[in-house]
Short mmCIF file of C-alpha atoms in Angstrom, two decimals:
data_model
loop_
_atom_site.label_atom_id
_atom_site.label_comp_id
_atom_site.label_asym_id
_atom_site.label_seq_id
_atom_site.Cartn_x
_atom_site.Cartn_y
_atom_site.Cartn_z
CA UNK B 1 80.68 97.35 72.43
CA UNK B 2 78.32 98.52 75.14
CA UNK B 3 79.63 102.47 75.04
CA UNK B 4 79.48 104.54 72.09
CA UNK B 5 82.71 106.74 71.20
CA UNK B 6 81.12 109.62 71.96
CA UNK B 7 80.88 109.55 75.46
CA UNK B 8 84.72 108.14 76.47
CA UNK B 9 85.61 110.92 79.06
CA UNK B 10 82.42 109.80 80.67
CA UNK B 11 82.27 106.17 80.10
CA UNK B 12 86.44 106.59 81.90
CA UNK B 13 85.03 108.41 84.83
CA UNK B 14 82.23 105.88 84.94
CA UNK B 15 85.02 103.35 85.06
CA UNK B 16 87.22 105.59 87.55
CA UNK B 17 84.22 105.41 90.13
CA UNK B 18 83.72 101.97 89.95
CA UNK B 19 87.07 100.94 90.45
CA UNK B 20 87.60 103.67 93.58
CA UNK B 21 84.12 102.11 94.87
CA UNK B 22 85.82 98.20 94.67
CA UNK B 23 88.90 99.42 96.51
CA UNK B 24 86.86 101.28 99.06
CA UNK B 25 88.12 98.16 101.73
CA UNK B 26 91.70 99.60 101.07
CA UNK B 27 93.46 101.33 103.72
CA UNK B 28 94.45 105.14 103.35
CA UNK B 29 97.76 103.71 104.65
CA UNK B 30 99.69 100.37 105.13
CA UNK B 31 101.70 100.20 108.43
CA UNK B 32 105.13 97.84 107.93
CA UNK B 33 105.78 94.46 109.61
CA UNK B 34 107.75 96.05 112.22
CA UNK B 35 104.81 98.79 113.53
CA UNK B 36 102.53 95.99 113.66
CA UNK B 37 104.45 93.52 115.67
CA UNK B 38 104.99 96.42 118.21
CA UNK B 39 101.00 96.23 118.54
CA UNK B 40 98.79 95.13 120.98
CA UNK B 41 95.88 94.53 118.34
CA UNK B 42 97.44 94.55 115.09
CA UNK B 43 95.39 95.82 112.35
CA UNK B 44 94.57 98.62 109.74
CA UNK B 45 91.56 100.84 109.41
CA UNK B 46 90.55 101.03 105.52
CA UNK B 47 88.75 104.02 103.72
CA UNK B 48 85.83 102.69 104.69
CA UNK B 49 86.31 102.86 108.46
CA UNK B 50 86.36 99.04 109.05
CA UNK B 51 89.09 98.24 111.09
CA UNK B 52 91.08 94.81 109.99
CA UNK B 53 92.67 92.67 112.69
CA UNK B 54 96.05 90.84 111.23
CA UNK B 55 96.23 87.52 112.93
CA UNK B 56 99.19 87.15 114.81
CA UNK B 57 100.29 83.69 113.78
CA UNK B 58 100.31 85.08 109.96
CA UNK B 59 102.43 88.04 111.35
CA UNK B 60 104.71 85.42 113.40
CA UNK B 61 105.01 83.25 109.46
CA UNK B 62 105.72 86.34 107.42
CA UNK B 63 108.79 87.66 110.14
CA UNK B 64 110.08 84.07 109.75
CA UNK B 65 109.98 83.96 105.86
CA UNK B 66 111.54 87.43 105.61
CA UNK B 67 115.19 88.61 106.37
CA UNK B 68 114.57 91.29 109.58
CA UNK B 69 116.04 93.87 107.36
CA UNK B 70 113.04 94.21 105.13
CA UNK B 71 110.70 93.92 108.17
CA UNK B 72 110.60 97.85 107.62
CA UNK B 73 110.08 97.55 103.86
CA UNK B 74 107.05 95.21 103.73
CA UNK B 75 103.69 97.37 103.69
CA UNK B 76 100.80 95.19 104.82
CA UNK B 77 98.40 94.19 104.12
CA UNK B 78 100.18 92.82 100.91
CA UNK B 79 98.04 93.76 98.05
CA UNK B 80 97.22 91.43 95.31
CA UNK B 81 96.77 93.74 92.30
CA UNK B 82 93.93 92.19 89.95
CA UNK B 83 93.57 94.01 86.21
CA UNK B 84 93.09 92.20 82.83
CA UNK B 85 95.97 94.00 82.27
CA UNK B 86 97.91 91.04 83.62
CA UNK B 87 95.89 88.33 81.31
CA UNK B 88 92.96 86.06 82.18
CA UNK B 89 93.07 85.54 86.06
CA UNK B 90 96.64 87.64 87.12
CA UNK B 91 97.70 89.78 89.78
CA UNK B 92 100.54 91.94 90.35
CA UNK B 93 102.25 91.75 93.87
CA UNK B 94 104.53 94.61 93.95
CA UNK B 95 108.01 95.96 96.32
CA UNK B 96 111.17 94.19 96.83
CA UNK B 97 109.86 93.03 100.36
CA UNK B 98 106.02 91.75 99.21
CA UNK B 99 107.81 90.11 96.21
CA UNK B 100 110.61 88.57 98.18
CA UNK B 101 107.72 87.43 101.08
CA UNK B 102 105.49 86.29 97.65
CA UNK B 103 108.20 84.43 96.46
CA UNK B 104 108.78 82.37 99.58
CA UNK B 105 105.33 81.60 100.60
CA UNK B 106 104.30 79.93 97.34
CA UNK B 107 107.91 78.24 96.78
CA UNK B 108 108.93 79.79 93.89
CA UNK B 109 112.10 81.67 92.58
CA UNK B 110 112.24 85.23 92.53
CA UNK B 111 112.98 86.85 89.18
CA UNK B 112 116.32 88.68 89.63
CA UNK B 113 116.32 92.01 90.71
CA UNK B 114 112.51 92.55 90.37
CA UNK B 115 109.91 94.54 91.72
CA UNK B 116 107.20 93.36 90.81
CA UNK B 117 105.82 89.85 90.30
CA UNK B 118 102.67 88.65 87.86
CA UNK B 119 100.86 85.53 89.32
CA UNK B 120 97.85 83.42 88.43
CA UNK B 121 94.92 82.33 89.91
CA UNK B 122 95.83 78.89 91.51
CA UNK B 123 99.03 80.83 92.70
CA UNK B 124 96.60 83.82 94.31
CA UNK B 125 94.46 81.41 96.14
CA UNK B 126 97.42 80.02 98.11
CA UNK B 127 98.33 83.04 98.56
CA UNK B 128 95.11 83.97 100.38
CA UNK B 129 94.83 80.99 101.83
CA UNK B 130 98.25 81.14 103.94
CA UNK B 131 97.52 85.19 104.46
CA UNK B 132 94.07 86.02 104.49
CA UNK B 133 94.71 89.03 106.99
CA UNK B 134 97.88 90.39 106.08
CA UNK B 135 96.68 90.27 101.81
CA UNK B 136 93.93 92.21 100.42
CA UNK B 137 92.69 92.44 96.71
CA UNK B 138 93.21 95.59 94.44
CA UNK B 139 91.22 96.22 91.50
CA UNK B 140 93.38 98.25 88.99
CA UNK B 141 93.29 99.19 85.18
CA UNK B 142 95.23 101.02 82.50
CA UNK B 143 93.11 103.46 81.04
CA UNK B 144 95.45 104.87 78.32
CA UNK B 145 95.01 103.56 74.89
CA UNK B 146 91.58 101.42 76.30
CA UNK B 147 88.82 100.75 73.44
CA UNK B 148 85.38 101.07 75.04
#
């Protein structure tokens, strides 16, 4: 491959950067359904210091999808978790709220009891499409065990 085995602890923090640089959009921390309903301009300020504004009428679908008792469980913006970890074009959404809301929006049945939910590509896009404000992409990886 393109890195030799000699250089792995750099060729990981090579890696490390890159990723941290992707997910520089992210915010430092996500506020729950319930603070941002209370706002006047609801949005987040990311790592980077841009400030996202949640649309209202995606904040007005999401309380009407979800129960009001996980209103203070869901952590938005949602994040869409993409890694090759999770095979050719998958993304993670994890919590019991952001799967639960996942679930719903895209019509399909929760897995029982889980945490976490794997989707695919066609499945991300309407995801994005029906939330653009209140979902953001996250670039992860596993780097134990990873062959350079």
């Amino acid at each position: 491959m393109a890195f030799s085995g000699e250089g792995r602890g750099l060729n990981k923090n090579i890696l490390v950067k890159t990723i941290q640089t992707m997910n520089q959009h992210l915010p430092n921390r996500r506020l729950n359904l319930t603070e941002l309903l209370a706002m006047e301009k609801p949005g987040i300020r990311g790592k980077d210091n841009t400030f996202f504004v949640m649309d209202r009428s995606e904040l007005k679908l999401i309380s009407e999808s979800l129960p009001r008792f996980l209103w203070s469980r869901l952590r938005l913006p949602m994040l869409i978790e993409m890694s090759p970890d999770f095979g050719s074009g998958g993304a993670r959404i994890q919590g019991e709220a952001e799967v639960e809301l996942t679930s719903k929006i895209l019509d399909k049945e929760r897995p029982f009891g889980s945490r976490q939910l794997v989707i695919y590509l066609p499945d991300v896009r309407e995801l994005r499409r029906k939330l653009p404000t209140t979902t953001q992409y996250a670039f992860v990886t596993n780097l134990r065990d990873r062959e350079y």
